[in-house]
Amino acid sequence: MASFDDREKGFERKFAHDEELKFKTTARRNRLLGLWAAQQMGITGDAAQAYAREVIKADLVEPGEEDVFRKIKADFDAKGVRESDHQIRRKMADLMGEALGQIEAEGKA
């Protein structure tokens, strides 16, 4: 019986670890995305960092990443930045991979 309990606890630890990794990766992706979007809109320096924090906060509005997409798209439209929906979503996917790589590299350091 102890073996079953140990296995169950192991699964719970792995699930918690995986969820934490997912959260950290998504937050990192959103920061990178915010910095990229700021650059596209001509925002630099502290204002770019502040914008990246806004993008991170936007992800807390609802489950999934549509809230982040809508924020970037609306801000681009307001500033006259011409990026298609596909280009924004592609950048989001690319930066998710980059964020995961950065977090994994930090874990090995």
Backbone as a printed PyTorch tensor [residue, N CA C, xyz], in Angstrom:
tensor([[[  0.8140,  -1.1920,   0.0000],
         [  0.0000,   0.0000,   0.0000],
         [  0.8610,   1.2600,   0.0000]],

        [[  1.9840,   1.1980,   0.6800],
         [  2.8750,   2.3590,   0.7070],
         [  3.3960,   2.6550,  -0.6950]],

        [[  3.6150,   1.6110,  -1.4770],
         [  4.0950,   1.7960,  -2.8390],
         [  3.0840,   2.5760,  -3.6780]],

        [[  1.8110,   2.2480,  -3.5180],
         [  0.7630,   2.9620,  -4.2420],
         [  0.7230,   4.4240,  -3.8150]],

        [[  0.8090,   4.6760,  -2.5130],
         [  0.7980,   6.0530,  -2.0020],
         [  2.0110,   6.8180,  -2.4990]],

        [[  3.1610,   6.1790,  -2.5430],
         [  4.3770,   6.8290,  -3.0400],
         [  4.2180,   7.1840,  -4.5130]],

        [[  3.6510,   6.2720,  -5.2660],
         [  3.4470,   6.5170,  -6.6930],
         [  2.4810,   7.6810,  -6.8980]],

        [[  1.4010,   7.6960,  -6.1160],
         [  0.4210,   8.7700,  -6.2300],
         [  1.0660,  10.1220,  -5.9000]],

        [[  1.8540,  10.1720,  -4.8620],
         [  2.5400,  11.4120,  -4.4900],
         [  3.5210,  11.8350,  -5.5710]],

        [[  4.1620,  10.8620,  -6.1920],
         [  5.0770,  11.1620,  -7.2930],
         [  4.3480,  11.7960,  -8.4640]],

        [[  3.1850,  11.2550,  -8.8010],
         [  2.3820,  11.8320,  -9.8820],
         [  1.9310,  13.2440,  -9.5290]],

        [[  1.5520,  13.4480,  -8.2760],
         [  1.1210,  14.7790,  -7.8480],
         [  2.2710,  15.7800,  -7.9330]],

        [[  3.4650,  15.3600,  -7.5250],
         [  4.6340,  16.2440,  -7.6150],
         [  4.9490,  16.5790,  -9.0680]],

        [[  4.8730,  15.5710,  -9.9470],
         [  5.1410,  15.8130, -11.3610],
         [  4.1080,  16.7560, -11.9520]],

        [[  2.8440,  16.5670, -11.6090],
         [  1.7920,  17.4470, -12.1080],
         [  2.0400,  18.8820, -11.6420]],

        [[  2.3600,  19.0550, -10.3720],
         [  2.6270,  20.3970,  -9.8320],
         [  3.8350,  21.0170, -10.5300]],

        [[  4.8720,  20.2250, -10.7530],
         [  6.0650,  20.7240, -11.4490],
         [  5.7300,  21.1370, -12.8760]],

        [[  4.9790,  20.3120, -13.5730],
         [  4.6050,  20.6110, -14.9560],
         [  3.7560,  21.8820, -15.0500]],

        [[  2.8310,  22.0560, -14.1060],
         [  1.9860,  23.2530, -14.1020],
         [  2.8140,  24.4990, -13.8000]],

        [[  3.7650,  24.3800, -12.8910],
         [  4.6350,  25.5130, -12.5830],
         [  5.4860,  25.8810, -13.7980]],

        [[  6.0210,  24.8750, -14.4800],
         [  6.8170,  25.1070, -15.6850],
         [  5.9720,  25.7800, -16.7650]],

        [[  4.7470,  25.3200, -16.9310],
         [  3.8400,  25.9060, -17.9260],
         [  3.5620,  27.3710, -17.5970]],

        [[  3.2960,  27.6650, -16.3120],
         [  3.0240,  29.0360, -15.8920],
         [  4.2300,  29.9340, -16.1420]],

        [[  5.4120,  29.4700, -15.7310],
         [  6.6320,  30.2710, -15.9070],
         [  6.9290,  30.4980, -17.3910]],

        [[  6.7520,  29.4540, -18.1880],
         [  7.0290,  29.5650, -19.6150],
         [  6.0680,  30.5460, -20.2820]],

        [[  4.8000,  30.4680, -19.9260],
         [  3.8190,  31.3740, -20.5140],
         [  4.0910,  32.8200, -20.1020]],

        [[  4.4190,  33.0380, -18.8390],
         [  4.7420,  34.3920, -18.3740],
         [  5.9790,  34.9240, -19.0920]],

        [[  6.9910,  34.0810, -19.2720],
         [  8.2030,  34.5020, -19.9780],
         [  7.8710,  34.8100, -21.4380]],

        [[  7.0730,  33.9480, -22.0600],
         [  6.6580,  34.1900, -23.4440],
         [  5.9490,  35.5300, -23.5680]],

        [[  5.0640,  35.8100, -22.6210],
         [  4.3130,  37.0600, -22.6700],
         [  5.2180,  38.2760, -22.4970]],

        [[  6.2430,  38.1490, -21.6540],
         [  7.1990,  39.2520, -21.5050],
         [  7.9600,  39.4710, -22.8060]],

        [[  8.4470,  38.3840, -23.3940],
         [  9.1580,  38.4900, -24.6720],
         [  8.2450,  39.0460, -25.7610]],

        [[  7.0010,  38.5960, -25.7740],
         [  6.0320,  39.0800, -26.7520],
         [  5.7710,  40.5680, -26.5530]],

        [[  5.6420,  40.9780, -25.3030],
         [  5.4270,  42.3910, -25.0140],
         [  6.5890,  43.2550, -25.4670]],

        [[  7.8090,  42.7590, -25.2650],
         [  8.9870,  43.5070, -25.7080],
         [  9.0390,  43.5800, -27.2310]],

        [[  8.7040,  42.4780, -27.8970],
         [  8.6620,  42.4710, -29.3620],
         [  7.6050,  43.4460, -29.8730]],

        [[  6.3990,  43.3850, -29.2770],
         [  5.3150,  44.2640, -29.7110],
         [  5.6810,  45.7290, -29.4590]],

        [[  6.3060,  45.9980, -28.3240],
         [  6.7300,  47.3660, -28.0250],
         [  7.6860,  47.8710, -29.1000]],

        [[  8.6170,  47.0190, -29.4920],
         [  9.5710,  47.3910, -30.5420],
         [  8.8390,  47.6940, -31.8440]],

        [[  7.8480,  46.8810, -32.1880],
         [  7.0770,  47.0980, -33.4160],
         [  6.3520,  48.4400, -33.3860]],

        [[  5.9670,  48.8680, -32.1730],
         [  5.2220,  50.1200, -32.0360],
         [  6.1340,  51.3150, -31.7600]],

        [[  7.4410,  51.0760, -31.7290],
         [  8.3830,  52.1640, -31.4960],
         [  8.5280,  52.5560, -30.0390]],

        [[  8.1550,  51.6630, -29.1350],
         [  8.2570,  51.9230, -27.7000],
         [  9.5900,  51.3630, -27.2200]],

        [[ 10.3490,  52.1430, -26.4710],
         [ 11.6700,  51.7080, -26.0270],
         [ 11.8590,  51.9540, -24.5290]],

        [[ 12.9700,  51.4360, -24.0220],
         [ 13.3830,  51.7040, -22.6460],
         [ 12.4000,  51.2300, -21.5960]],

        [[ 12.2290,  52.0630, -20.5670],
         [ 11.3360,  51.7170, -19.4650],
         [  9.8930,  51.5460, -19.9270]],

        [[  9.5010,  52.3190, -20.9240],
         [  8.1350,  52.2030, -21.4520],
         [  7.9220,  50.8290, -22.0830]],

        [[  8.9420,  50.2850, -22.7300],
         [  8.8350,  48.9430, -23.3170],
         [  8.7030,  47.8950, -22.2140]],

        [[  9.4710,  48.0510, -21.1320],
         [  9.3740,  47.1130, -20.0100],
         [  7.9830,  47.1890, -19.3700]],

        [[  7.4580,  48.4110, -19.2290],
         [  6.1200,  48.5880, -18.6630],
         [  5.0650,  47.9510, -19.5770]],

        [[  5.2370,  48.1030, -20.8810],
         [  4.2940,  47.4970, -21.8200],
         [  4.3470,  45.9710, -21.7070]],

        [[  5.5390,  45.4190, -21.5710],
         [  5.6740,  43.9640, -21.4230],
         [  4.9330,  43.4880, -20.1740]],

        [[  4.9980,  44.2630, -19.0930],
         [  4.2590,  43.8950, -17.8770],
         [  2.7530,  43.9420, -18.1240]],

        [[  2.2900,  44.8960, -18.9390],
         [  0.8680,  44.9650, -19.2870],
         [  0.4330,  43.7050, -20.0420]],

        [[  1.2940,  43.2290, -20.9270],
         [  0.9650,  42.0150, -21.6870],
         [  0.8770,  40.8210, -20.7480]],

        [[  1.7890,  40.7340, -19.7860],
         [  1.7310,  39.6450, -18.8030],
         [  0.4140,  39.7060, -18.0400]],

        [[  0.0220,  40.8940, -17.6030],
         [ -1.2340,  41.0580, -16.8580],
         [ -2.4430,  40.7270, -17.7220]],

        [[ -2.3700,  41.0100, -19.0060],
         [ -3.4910,  40.7380, -19.9050],
         [ -3.8220,  39.2550, -19.9500]],

        [[ -2.8230,  38.4140, -19.6960],
         [ -3.0450,  36.9730, -19.7460],
         [ -3.8590,  36.4820, -18.5570]],

        [[ -4.0650,  37.3140, -17.5640],
         [ -4.8180,  36.9160, -16.3800],
         [ -6.3080,  37.1890, -16.5170]],

        [[ -6.7160,  37.7560, -17.6560],
         [ -8.1130,  38.1200, -17.8650],
         [ -8.9940,  36.8810, -18.0110]],

        [[ -8.5420,  35.9130, -18.7830],
         [ -9.3260,  34.6950, -19.0170],
         [ -8.3790,  33.5490, -19.3330]],

        [[ -8.8540,  32.3160, -19.2110],
         [ -7.9980,  31.1710, -19.5510],
         [ -7.6050,  31.1950, -21.0290]],

        [[ -6.4430,  30.6770, -21.3280],
         [ -5.9780,  30.6210, -22.7050],
         [ -5.1990,  31.8630, -23.0690]],

        [[ -4.8340,  31.9530, -24.3360],
         [ -3.9920,  33.0640, -24.7690],
         [ -4.7130,  34.0780, -25.6490]],

        [[ -6.0140,  33.9240, -25.8300],
         [ -6.7590,  34.8570, -26.6760],
         [ -6.7510,  36.2710, -26.1140]],

        [[ -6.7510,  36.3910, -24.7780],
         [ -6.7260,  37.7280, -24.1860],
         [ -5.4260,  38.4490, -24.5310]],

        [[ -4.3230,  37.7190, -24.5620],
         [ -3.0320,  38.3110, -24.9310],
         [ -3.0410,  38.6960, -26.4150]],

        [[ -3.5230,  37.8000, -27.2440],
         [ -3.6090,  38.0860, -28.6760],
         [ -4.4420,  39.3400, -28.9320]],

        [[ -5.6160,  39.4210, -28.2970],
         [ -6.4930,  40.5760, -28.5110],
         [ -5.8280,  41.8740, -28.0730]],

        [[ -5.0870,  41.8460, -26.9750],
         [ -4.3950,  43.0590, -26.5190],
         [ -3.3690,  43.5060, -27.5590]],

        [[ -2.5280,  42.5780, -27.9950],
         [ -1.4980,  42.9280, -28.9780],
         [ -2.1540,  43.4450, -30.2550]],

        [[ -3.1600,  42.7380, -30.7370],
         [ -3.8320,  43.1230, -31.9750],
         [ -4.4590,  44.5070, -31.8490]],

        [[ -5.1500,  44.7620, -30.7540],
         [ -5.7930,  46.0650, -30.5510],
         [ -4.7470,  47.1780, -30.4610]],

        [[ -3.6570,  46.9200, -29.7600],
         [ -2.6080,  47.9370, -29.6330],
         [ -1.9350,  48.1990, -30.9800]],

        [[ -1.7030,  47.1370, -31.7480],
         [ -1.1330,  47.3140, -33.0870],
         [ -2.0800,  48.1330, -33.9690]],

        [[ -3.3590,  47.8050, -33.9270],
         [ -4.3360,  48.5360, -34.7330],
         [ -4.3590,  50.0150, -34.3370]],

        [[ -4.3120,  50.2840, -33.0360],
         [ -4.3440,  51.6650, -32.5500],
         [ -3.1070,  52.4530, -32.9850]],

        [[ -1.9750,  51.7690, -33.0910],
         [ -0.7220,  52.4380, -33.4730],
         [ -0.4400,  52.3470, -34.9770]],

        [[ -1.3130,  51.6730, -35.7150],
         [ -1.1180,  51.5550, -37.1550],
         [ -0.0320,  50.5650, -37.5510]],

        [[  0.2570,  49.6060, -36.6780],
         [  1.2640,  48.5770, -36.9860],
         [  0.5860,  47.4950, -37.8180]],

        [[  1.1790,  47.1840, -38.9470],
         [  0.5930,  46.1960, -39.8590],
         [  1.2290,  44.8300, -39.6440]],

        [[  0.6120,  44.0570, -38.7790],
         [  0.9840,  42.6550, -38.5690],
         [ -0.3110,  41.8650, -38.6770]],

        [[ -0.2990,  40.8140, -39.4700],
         [ -1.5110,  40.0090, -39.6190],
         [ -1.7390,  39.1740, -38.3620]],

        [[ -2.9600,  38.6850, -38.2360],
         [ -3.2750,  37.7920, -37.1240],
         [ -2.3200,  36.5990, -37.1350]],

        [[ -2.0880,  36.0670, -38.3300],
         [ -1.1980,  34.9190, -38.4730],
         [  0.2160,  35.2510, -37.9850]],

        [[  0.7150,  36.4260, -38.3340],
         [  2.0650,  36.8050, -37.9170],
         [  2.1600,  36.9440, -36.4070]],

        [[  1.1300,  37.5090, -35.7980],
         [  1.1360,  37.6530, -34.3340],
         [  1.0920,  36.2840, -33.6750]],

        [[  0.2020,  35.4280, -34.1480],
         [  0.0970,  34.0840, -33.5540],
         [  1.3790,  33.2780, -33.7770]],

        [[  1.9860,  33.4480, -34.9300],
         [  3.2460,  32.7600, -35.2180],
         [  4.3340,  33.2300, -34.2530]],

        [[  4.3840,  34.5400, -34.0090],
         [  5.3650,  35.0820, -33.0710],
         [  5.1040,  34.5520, -31.6700]],

        [[  3.8450,  34.4370, -31.2920],
         [  3.5000,  33.8950, -29.9820],
         [  4.0160,  32.4580, -29.8510]],

        [[  3.8340,  31.6670, -30.8840],
         [  4.2950,  30.2760, -30.8600],
         [  5.8130,  30.2060, -30.8230]],

        [[  6.4690,  31.0110, -31.6450],
         [  7.9320,  31.0140, -31.6720],
         [  8.5120,  31.4170, -30.3180]],

        [[  7.9090,  32.4270, -29.7140],
         [  8.4240,  32.9120, -28.4360],
         [  8.1290,  31.9430, -27.2970]],

        [[  7.0870,  31.1200, -27.4370],
         [  6.8330,  30.0860, -26.4230],
         [  7.9870,  29.1020, -26.4100]],

        [[  8.4460,  28.7150, -27.5900],
         [  9.5980,  27.8240, -27.6720],
         [ 10.8490,  28.4650, -27.1210]],

        [[ 11.0510,  29.7370, -27.4350],
         [ 12.2200,  30.4550, -26.9270],
         [ 12.1610,  30.5720, -25.4010]],

        [[ 10.9880,  30.8730, -24.8740],
         [ 10.8190,  31.0030, -23.4270],
         [ 11.1120,  29.6790, -22.7290]],

        [[ 10.6140,  28.5850, -23.2770],
         [ 10.8730,  27.2740, -22.6860],
         [ 12.3630,  26.9720, -22.7000]],

        [[ 13.0270,  27.2610, -23.7950],
         [ 14.4700,  27.0480, -23.8890],
         [ 15.2210,  27.8570, -22.8510]],

        [[ 14.8290,  29.0970, -22.6440],
         [ 15.5000,  29.9470, -21.6550],
         [ 15.3020,  29.3900, -20.2450]],

        [[ 14.0870,  28.9690, -19.9310],
         [ 13.8090,  28.4510, -18.5940],
         [ 14.5290,  27.1340, -18.3550]],

        [[ 14.5510,  26.2750, -19.3570],
         [ 15.2910,  25.0200, -19.2210],
         [ 16.7740,  25.2720, -19.0420]],

        [[ 17.3300,  26.2510, -19.7730],
         [ 18.7490,  26.5760, -19.6490],
         [ 19.0490,  27.1210, -18.2480]],

        [[ 18.1470,  27.9070, -17.7140],
         [ 18.3390,  28.4370, -16.3640],
         [ 18.3250,  27.3180, -15.3380]],

        [[ 17.4980,  26.3170, -15.5760],
         [ 17.4150,  25.1790, -14.6580],
         [ 18.6830,  24.3520, -14.6420]],

        [[ 19.4090,  24.3500, -15.7530],
         [ 20.6580,  23.5780, -15.8400],
         [ 21.8470,  24.3560, -15.2930]],

        [[ 21.6910,  25.6630, -15.1920],
         [ 22.8080,  26.5160, -14.7510],
         [ 23.1060,  26.3390, -13.2850]]])
